[in-house]
Coordinates of C-alpha atoms in Angstrom, one line a residue:
X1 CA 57.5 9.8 23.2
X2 CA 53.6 10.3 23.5
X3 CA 52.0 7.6 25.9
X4 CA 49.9 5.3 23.4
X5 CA 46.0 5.3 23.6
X6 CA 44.0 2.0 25.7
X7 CA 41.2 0.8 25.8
X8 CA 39.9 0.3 29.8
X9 CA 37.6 -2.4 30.2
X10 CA 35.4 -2.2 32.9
X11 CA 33.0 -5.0 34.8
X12 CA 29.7 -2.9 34.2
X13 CA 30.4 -2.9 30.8
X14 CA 31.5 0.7 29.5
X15 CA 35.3 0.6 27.7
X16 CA 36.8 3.8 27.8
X17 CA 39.4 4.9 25.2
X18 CA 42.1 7.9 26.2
X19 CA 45.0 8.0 28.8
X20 CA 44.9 7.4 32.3
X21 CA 45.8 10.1 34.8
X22 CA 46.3 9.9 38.5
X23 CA 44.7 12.1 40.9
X24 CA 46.3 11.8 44.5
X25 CA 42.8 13.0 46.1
X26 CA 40.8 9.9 44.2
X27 CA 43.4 7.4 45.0
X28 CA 40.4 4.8 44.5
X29 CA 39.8 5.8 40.6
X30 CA 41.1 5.3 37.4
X31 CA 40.9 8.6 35.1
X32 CA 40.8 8.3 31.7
X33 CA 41.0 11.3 29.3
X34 CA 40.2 11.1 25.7
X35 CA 42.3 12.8 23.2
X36 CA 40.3 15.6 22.8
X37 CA 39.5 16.5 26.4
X38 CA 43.6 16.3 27.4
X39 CA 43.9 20.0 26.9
X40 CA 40.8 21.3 28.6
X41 CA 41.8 18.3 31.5
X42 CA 45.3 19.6 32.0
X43 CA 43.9 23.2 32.4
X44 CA 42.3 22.2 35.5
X45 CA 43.5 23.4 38.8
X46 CA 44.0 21.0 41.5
X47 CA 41.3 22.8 43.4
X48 CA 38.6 22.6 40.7
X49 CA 38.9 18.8 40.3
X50 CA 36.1 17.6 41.9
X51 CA 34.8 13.9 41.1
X52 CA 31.7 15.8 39.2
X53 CA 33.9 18.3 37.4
X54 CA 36.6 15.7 36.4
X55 CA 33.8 13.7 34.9
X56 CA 33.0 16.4 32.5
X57 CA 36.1 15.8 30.8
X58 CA 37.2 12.2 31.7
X59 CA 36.0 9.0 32.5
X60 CA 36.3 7.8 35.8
X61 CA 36.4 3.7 37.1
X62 CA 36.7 2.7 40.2
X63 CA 39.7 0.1 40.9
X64 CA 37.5 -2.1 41.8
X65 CA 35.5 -2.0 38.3
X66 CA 38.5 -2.4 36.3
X67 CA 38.7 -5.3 34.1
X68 CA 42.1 -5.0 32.1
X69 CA 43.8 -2.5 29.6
X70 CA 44.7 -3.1 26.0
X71 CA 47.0 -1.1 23.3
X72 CA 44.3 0.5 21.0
X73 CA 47.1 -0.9 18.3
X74 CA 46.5 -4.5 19.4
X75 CA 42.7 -4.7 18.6
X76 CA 41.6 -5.0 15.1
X77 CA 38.6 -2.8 14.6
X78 CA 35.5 -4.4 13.0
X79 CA 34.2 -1.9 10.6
X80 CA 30.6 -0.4 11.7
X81 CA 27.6 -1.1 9.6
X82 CA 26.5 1.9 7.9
X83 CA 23.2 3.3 7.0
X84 CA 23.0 3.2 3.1
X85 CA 19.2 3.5 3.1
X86 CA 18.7 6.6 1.0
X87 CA 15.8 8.9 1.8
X88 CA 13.4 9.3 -1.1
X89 CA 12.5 13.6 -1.0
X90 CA 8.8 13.4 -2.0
X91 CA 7.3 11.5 1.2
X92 CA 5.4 13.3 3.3
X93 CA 6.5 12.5 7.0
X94 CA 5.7 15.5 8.8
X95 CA 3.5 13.2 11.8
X96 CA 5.4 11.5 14.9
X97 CA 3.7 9.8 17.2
X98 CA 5.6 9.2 20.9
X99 CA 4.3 7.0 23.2
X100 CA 4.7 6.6 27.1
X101 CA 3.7 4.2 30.1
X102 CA 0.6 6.1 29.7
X103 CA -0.6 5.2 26.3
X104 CA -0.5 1.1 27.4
X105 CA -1.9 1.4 30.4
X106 CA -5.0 3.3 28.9
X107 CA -5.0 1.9 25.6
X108 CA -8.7 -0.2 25.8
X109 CA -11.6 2.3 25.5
X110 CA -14.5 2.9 27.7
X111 CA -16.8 -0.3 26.8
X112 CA -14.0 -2.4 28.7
X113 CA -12.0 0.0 30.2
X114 CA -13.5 -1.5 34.0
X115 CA -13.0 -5.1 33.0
X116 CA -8.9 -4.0 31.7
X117 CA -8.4 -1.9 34.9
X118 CA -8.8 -4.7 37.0
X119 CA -6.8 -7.5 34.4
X120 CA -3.9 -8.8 36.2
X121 CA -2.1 -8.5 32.9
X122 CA -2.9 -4.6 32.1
X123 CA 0.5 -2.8 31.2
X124 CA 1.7 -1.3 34.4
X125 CA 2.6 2.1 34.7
X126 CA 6.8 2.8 35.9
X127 CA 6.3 2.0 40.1
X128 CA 3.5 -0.8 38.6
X129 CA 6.2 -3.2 37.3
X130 CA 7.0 -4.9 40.2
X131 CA 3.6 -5.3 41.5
X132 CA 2.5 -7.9 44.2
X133 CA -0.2 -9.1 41.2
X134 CA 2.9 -9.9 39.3
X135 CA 4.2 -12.4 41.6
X136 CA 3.7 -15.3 40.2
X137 CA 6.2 -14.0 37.6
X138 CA 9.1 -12.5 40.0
X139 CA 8.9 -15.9 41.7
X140 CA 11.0 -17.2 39.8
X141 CA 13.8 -14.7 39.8
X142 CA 15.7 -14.5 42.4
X143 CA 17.5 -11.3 41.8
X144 CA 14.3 -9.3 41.5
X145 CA 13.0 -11.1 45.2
X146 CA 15.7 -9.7 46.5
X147 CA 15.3 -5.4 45.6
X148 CA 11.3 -6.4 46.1
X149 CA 11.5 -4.9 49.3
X150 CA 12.6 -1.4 48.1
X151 CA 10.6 -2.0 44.7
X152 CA 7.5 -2.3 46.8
X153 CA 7.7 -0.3 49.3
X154 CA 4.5 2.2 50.3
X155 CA 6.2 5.3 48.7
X156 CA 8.9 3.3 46.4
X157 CA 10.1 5.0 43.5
X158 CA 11.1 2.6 41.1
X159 CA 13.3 4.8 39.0
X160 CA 15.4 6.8 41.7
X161 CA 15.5 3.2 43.6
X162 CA 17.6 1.4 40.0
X163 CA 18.7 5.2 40.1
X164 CA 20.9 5.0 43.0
X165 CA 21.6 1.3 42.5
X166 CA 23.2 2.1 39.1
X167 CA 25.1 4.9 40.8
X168 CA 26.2 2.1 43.4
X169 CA 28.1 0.0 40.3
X170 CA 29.8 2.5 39.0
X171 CA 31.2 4.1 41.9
X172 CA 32.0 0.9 43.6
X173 CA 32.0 -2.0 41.2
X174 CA 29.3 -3.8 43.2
X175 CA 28.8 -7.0 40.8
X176 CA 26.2 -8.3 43.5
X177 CA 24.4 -5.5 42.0
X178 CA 24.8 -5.8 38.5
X179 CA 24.2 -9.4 38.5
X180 CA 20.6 -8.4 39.8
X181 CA 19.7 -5.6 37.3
X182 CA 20.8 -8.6 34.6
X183 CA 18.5 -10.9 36.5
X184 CA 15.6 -8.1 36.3
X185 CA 15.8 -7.4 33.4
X186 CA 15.5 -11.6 31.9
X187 CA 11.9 -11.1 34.3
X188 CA 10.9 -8.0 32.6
X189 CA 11.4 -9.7 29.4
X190 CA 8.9 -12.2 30.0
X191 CA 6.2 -9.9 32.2
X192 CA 6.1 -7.5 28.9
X193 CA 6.0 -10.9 26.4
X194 CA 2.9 -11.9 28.7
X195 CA 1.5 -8.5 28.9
X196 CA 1.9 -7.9 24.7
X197 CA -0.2 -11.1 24.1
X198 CA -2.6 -10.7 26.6
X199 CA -3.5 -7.1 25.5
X200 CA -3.5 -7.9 21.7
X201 CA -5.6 -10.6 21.5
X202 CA -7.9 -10.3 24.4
X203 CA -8.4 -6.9 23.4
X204 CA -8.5 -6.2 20.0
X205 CA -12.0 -5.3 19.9
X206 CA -11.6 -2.2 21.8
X207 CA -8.4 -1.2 21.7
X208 CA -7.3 2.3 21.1
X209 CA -3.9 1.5 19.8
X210 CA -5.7 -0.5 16.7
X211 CA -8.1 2.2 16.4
X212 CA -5.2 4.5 16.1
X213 CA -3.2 1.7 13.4
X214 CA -6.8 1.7 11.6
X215 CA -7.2 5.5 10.9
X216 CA -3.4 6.1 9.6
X217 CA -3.8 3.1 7.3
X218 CA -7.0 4.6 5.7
X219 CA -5.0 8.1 5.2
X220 CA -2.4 6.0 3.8
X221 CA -4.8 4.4 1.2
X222 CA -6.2 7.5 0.1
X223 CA -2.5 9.4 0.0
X224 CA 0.7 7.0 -0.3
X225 CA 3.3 9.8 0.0
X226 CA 1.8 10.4 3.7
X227 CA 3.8 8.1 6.0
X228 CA 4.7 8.2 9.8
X229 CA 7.0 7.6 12.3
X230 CA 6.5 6.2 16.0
X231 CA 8.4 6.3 18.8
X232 CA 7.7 4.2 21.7
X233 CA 9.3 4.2 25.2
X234 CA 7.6 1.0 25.7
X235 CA 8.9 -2.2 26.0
X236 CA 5.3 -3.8 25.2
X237 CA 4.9 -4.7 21.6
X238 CA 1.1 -3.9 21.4
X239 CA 1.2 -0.7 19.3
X240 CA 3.8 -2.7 16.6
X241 CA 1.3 -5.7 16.5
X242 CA -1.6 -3.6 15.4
X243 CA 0.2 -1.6 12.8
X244 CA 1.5 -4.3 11.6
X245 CA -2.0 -6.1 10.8
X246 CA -4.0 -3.0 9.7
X247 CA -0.7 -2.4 7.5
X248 CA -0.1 -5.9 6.4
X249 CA 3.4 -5.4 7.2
X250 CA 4.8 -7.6 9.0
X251 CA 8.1 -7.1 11.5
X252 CA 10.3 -10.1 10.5
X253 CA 13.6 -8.4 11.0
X254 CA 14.4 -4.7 12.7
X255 CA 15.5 -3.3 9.6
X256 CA 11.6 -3.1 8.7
X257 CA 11.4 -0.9 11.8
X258 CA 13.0 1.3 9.7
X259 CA 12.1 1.5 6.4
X260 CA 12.1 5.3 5.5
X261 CA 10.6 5.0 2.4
X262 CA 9.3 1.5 1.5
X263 CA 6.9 1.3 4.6
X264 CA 4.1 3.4 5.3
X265 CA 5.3 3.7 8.8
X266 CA 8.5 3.6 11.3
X267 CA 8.5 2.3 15.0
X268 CA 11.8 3.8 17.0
X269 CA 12.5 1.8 20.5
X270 CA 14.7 3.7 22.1
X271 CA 14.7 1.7 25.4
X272 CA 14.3 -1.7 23.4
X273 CA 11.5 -4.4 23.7
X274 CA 11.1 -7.4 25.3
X275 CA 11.7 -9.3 21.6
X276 CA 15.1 -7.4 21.0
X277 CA 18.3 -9.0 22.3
X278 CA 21.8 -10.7 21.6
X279 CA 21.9 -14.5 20.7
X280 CA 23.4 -16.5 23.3
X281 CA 26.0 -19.0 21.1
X282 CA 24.2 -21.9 22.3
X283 CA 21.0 -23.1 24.2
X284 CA 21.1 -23.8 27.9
X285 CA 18.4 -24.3 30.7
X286 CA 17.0 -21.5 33.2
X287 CA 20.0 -19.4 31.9
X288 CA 18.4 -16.6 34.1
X289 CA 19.0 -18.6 36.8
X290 CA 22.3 -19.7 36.0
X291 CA 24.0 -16.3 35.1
X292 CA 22.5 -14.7 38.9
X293 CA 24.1 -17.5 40.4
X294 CA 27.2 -17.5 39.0
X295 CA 26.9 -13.7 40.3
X296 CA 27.9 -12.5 36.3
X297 CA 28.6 -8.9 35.7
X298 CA 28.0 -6.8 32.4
X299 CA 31.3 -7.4 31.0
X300 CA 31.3 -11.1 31.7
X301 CA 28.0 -11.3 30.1
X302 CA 29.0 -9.2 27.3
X303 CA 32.6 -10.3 26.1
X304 CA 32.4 -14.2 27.5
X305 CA 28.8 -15.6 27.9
X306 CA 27.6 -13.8 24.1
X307 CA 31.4 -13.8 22.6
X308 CA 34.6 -12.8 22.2
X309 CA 35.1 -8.8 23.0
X310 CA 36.6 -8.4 19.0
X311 CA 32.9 -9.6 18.2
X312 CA 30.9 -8.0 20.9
X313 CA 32.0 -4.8 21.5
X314 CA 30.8 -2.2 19.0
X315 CA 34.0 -0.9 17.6
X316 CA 32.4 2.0 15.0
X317 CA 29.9 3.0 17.6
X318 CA 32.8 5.5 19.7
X319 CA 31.5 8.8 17.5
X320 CA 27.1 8.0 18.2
X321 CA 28.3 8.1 21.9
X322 CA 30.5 10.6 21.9
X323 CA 27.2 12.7 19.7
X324 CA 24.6 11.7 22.5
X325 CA 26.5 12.3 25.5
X326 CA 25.9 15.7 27.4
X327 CA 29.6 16.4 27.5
X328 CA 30.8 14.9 24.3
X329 CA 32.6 11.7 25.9
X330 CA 32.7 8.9 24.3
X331 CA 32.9 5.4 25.0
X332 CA 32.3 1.5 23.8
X333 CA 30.1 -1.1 25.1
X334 CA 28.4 -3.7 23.3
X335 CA 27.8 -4.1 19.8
X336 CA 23.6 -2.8 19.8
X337 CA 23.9 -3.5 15.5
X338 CA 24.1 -6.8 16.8
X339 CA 20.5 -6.8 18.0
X340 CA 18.3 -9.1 16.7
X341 CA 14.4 -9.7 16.3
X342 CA 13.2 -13.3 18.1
X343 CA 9.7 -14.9 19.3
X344 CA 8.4 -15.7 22.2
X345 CA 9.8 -19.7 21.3
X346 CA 13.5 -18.4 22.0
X347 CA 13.1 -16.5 25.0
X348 CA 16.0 -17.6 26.9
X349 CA 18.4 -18.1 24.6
X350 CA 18.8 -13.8 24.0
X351 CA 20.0 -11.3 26.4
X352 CA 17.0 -8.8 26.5
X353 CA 18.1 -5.8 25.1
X354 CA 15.7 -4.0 27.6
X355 CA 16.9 -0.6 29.2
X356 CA 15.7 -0.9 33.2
X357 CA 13.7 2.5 34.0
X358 CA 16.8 3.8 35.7
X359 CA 15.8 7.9 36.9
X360 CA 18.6 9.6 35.2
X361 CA 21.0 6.9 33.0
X362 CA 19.3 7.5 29.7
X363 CA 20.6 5.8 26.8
X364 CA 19.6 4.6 23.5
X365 CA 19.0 1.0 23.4
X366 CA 18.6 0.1 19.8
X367 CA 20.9 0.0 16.7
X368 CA 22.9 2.9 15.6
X369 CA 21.1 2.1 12.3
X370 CA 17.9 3.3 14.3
X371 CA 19.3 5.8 15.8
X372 CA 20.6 7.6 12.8
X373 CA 17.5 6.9 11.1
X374 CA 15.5 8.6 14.3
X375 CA 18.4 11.3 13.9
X376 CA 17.5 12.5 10.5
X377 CA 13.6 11.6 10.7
X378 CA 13.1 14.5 13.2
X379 CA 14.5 16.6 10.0
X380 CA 11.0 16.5 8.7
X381 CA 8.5 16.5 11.5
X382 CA 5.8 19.5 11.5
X383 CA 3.3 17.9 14.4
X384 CA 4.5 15.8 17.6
X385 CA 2.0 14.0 18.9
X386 CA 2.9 13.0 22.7
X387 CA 0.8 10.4 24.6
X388 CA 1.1 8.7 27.9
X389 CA 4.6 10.0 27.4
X390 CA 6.4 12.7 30.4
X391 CA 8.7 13.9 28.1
X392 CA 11.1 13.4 30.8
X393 CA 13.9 11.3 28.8
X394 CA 16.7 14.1 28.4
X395 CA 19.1 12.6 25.8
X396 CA 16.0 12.2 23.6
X397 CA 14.7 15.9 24.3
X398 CA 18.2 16.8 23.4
X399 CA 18.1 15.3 20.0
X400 CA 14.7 16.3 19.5
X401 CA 15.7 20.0 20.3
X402 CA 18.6 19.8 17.7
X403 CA 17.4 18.8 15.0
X404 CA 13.2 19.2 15.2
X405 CA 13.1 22.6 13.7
X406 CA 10.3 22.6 11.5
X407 CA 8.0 21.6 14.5
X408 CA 4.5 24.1 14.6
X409 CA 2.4 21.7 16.8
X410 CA 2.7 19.7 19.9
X411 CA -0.3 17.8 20.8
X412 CA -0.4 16.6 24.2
X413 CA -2.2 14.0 25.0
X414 CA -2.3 13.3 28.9
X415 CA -4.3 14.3 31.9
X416 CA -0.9 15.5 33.9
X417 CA -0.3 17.4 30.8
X418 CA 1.4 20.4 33.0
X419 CA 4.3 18.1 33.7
X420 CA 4.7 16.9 30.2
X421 CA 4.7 21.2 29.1
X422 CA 7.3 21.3 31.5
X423 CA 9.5 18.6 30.4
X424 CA 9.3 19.7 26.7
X425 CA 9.6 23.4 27.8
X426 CA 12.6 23.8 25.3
X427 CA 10.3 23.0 22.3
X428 CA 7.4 24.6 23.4
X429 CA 9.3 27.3 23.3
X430 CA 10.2 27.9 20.2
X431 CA 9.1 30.3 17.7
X432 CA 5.8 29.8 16.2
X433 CA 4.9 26.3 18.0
X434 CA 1.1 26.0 19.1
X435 CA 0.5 23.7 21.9
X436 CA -2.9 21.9 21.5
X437 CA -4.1 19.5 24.7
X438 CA -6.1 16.3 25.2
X439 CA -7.2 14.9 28.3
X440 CA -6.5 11.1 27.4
X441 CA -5.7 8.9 24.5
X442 CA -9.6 8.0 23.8
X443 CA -10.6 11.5 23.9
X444 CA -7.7 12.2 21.3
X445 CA -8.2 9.2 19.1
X446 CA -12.2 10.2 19.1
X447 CA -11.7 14.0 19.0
X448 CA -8.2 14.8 18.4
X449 CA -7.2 12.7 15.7
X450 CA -9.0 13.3 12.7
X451 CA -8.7 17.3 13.1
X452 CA -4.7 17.1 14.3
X453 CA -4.0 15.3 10.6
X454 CA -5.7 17.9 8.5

């Protein structure tokens, strides 16, 4: 009789689906093999299973990560919420924008660009976020005092640092750990709110970002079939508060992120924003505080402090993983169509749904509703405009490579740009695509701009 499939629940959060195998030379592991890796698995010689090769086919926990197994037969699925948002043929949506780091931290033109460089509140570039000027917020989390002296250091690097952290969780199961990347990422919740306001409103008047939002609306005036996308790797909302008031569309709710045909304009978050998360079920004080304390890991936070797993985890969500990962795995974690839109009154009572700038974990953090809609959006895209952006996030070049194909013109718009022609090599590369360069974002939006939309 064939063994029947489990789920594995693990503390960092990821549930695996398949059949566990034991390998005598990683004692210390569970290995779990989904259905249609078992023959490829089995194949394997004794002397090719390495840790890294068996992870091309299975999923591997620790012992110490493991939560609990349950009968796939003994959970009753919730249905996944599918995209029914048809896409109207005669819009012209051949423009994406992508933002980076870069774009925020340069986003105020030269007639106050001295007096934003030294604002304590100017968006930070990656190693920037945990800057000593930013003490005054990191005070009062505990878990981010206590990486602050690798964060900080002279030649820190913030992203290798989480990096090799991240690595730490999941071959070990270190919860001390995890309960401090939760804890960082509550403080980078309310260090980007902070940032968002300050930058908006103190400066509107010579911001490049509204400058940007004010020249697409006027092409949209004059030509209502000409929409665009953006994509922003930002967790900042500046660029979504300025095309939402040149546009006069308001963002009430994140389906109007996403509004392929009845908004002028689409913002995709792939790493989230710092007013994206999942409702706590009730209201409690300092929870920040509370949930480092009580030294919470992922799947505590997940399936006990937001709800019951049959609520939380995002049952539908097995074949988008499976899509996005490198090697075709899939897994469950929690439910992202469960996202939800708040304001800066309920901060606290939602679990940012912020992805920390790890070096090589990339993941999508937004809904699958997004993501499909980013998924098909790149079906029509002639010209990719890239700015402050590396182009260094692999599962989105991946995607991008896929399923871009009518691309002709890359505009980069960045001083490095030699690293970002590196990092987007694979599009570059293709037949008939003309690379066009910018030194910055206000010699694009003054130069560029106009002439790139023709």
């Amino acid at each position: 009789m064939r063994p029947m499939i489990k789920y594995y629940f693990t503390t960092f959060g990821d549930i695996y689906a398949g059949f566990e195998f034991q390998e005598m030379n990683f004692p210390d592991f569970k290995i779990i093999v989904q259905a249609d890796k078992l023959k490829d698995y089995t194949a394997l010689s004794d002397s090719e299973k390495t840790l890294e090769k068996i992870k091309e086919f299975a999923n591997v926990c620790p012992l110490s990560a493991f939560v609990e197994e349950v009968e796939a037969s003994k959970i009753s699925k919730r249905p996944r919420l599918e995209n029914d948002n048809g896409w109207k043929s005669d819009y012209d949506r051949k423009n994406m924008f992508v933002f980076g780091a870069g774009a925020s931290a340069y986003c105020v033109n030269e007639n106050r660009q001295a007096e934003f460089e030294k604002d304590e509140l100017r968006p930070p570039l990656g190693n920037g976020l945990f800057s000593r000027k930013f003490k005054k917020f990191y005070d009062k989390y505990d878990g981010v005092k206590l990486s602050l002296y690798d964060l900080q250091h002279d030649k820190a690097n913030v992203e290798e640092y989480l990096e090799e952290e991240w690595k730490e969780v999941q071959e070990s199961g270190n919860q001390a750990v995890m309960s401090r990347h939760i804890n960082i990422q509550f403080y980078l919740q309310e260090l980007l709110m902070e940032i968002s306001k300050r930058v908006s409103k103190e400066y509107y008047d010579s911001n490049l970002y509204a400058k940007l939002a004010d020249k697409l609306q006027k092409i949209n005036a004059r030509n209502r079939k000409m929409h665009f996308a953006f994509v922003s790797f930002n967790q900042d909302t500046i660029l979504e508060s300025f095309l939402s008031k040149y546009f006069k569309r308001p963002l009430s709710d994140l389906d109007e992120y996403v509004e392929v045909n009845d908004s002028p304009f689409c913002v995709f978050k792939p790493h989230g924003s710092w007013n994206w998360g999942w409702q706590f079920p009730n209201k409690v004080g300092n929870r920040q505080k509370n949930l480092f304390d009580d030294d919470v890991n992922f799947h505590e936070l997940y399936y006990k402090y937001l709800g019951k797993p049959i609520d939380m985890v995002g049952w539908g969500d097995w074949g988008l993983e499976l899509m996005l990962n490198v090697h075709r795995k899939g897994k469950l974690t929690i439910d992202k169509s469960r996202i939800a839109l708040f304001d800066e009154s309920d901060l606290g009572n939602f679990y940012p749904a912020i992805l920390l700038p790890y070096r090589d974990k990339d993941e999508f953090t937004m809904s699958p509703k997004h993501i499909c809609q980013l998924n098909h959006y790149f079906s029509y895209v002639e010209k990719l405009f890239v700015i402050g952006w590396k182009g260094n996030e692999a599962l989105f070049n991946n995607i991008l490579k896929n399923n871009a194909n009518k691309i002709r013109r890359v505009i980069i718009v960045d001083p490095d740009h030699k690293t970002v022609e590196e990092n987007l090599r694979e599009i570059l590369n293709k037949p008939g695509v003309t690379k066009i360069i910018y030194n910055d974002f206000e010699d694009f939006i003054k130069n560029g701009l106009d002439k790139e939309l023709k």
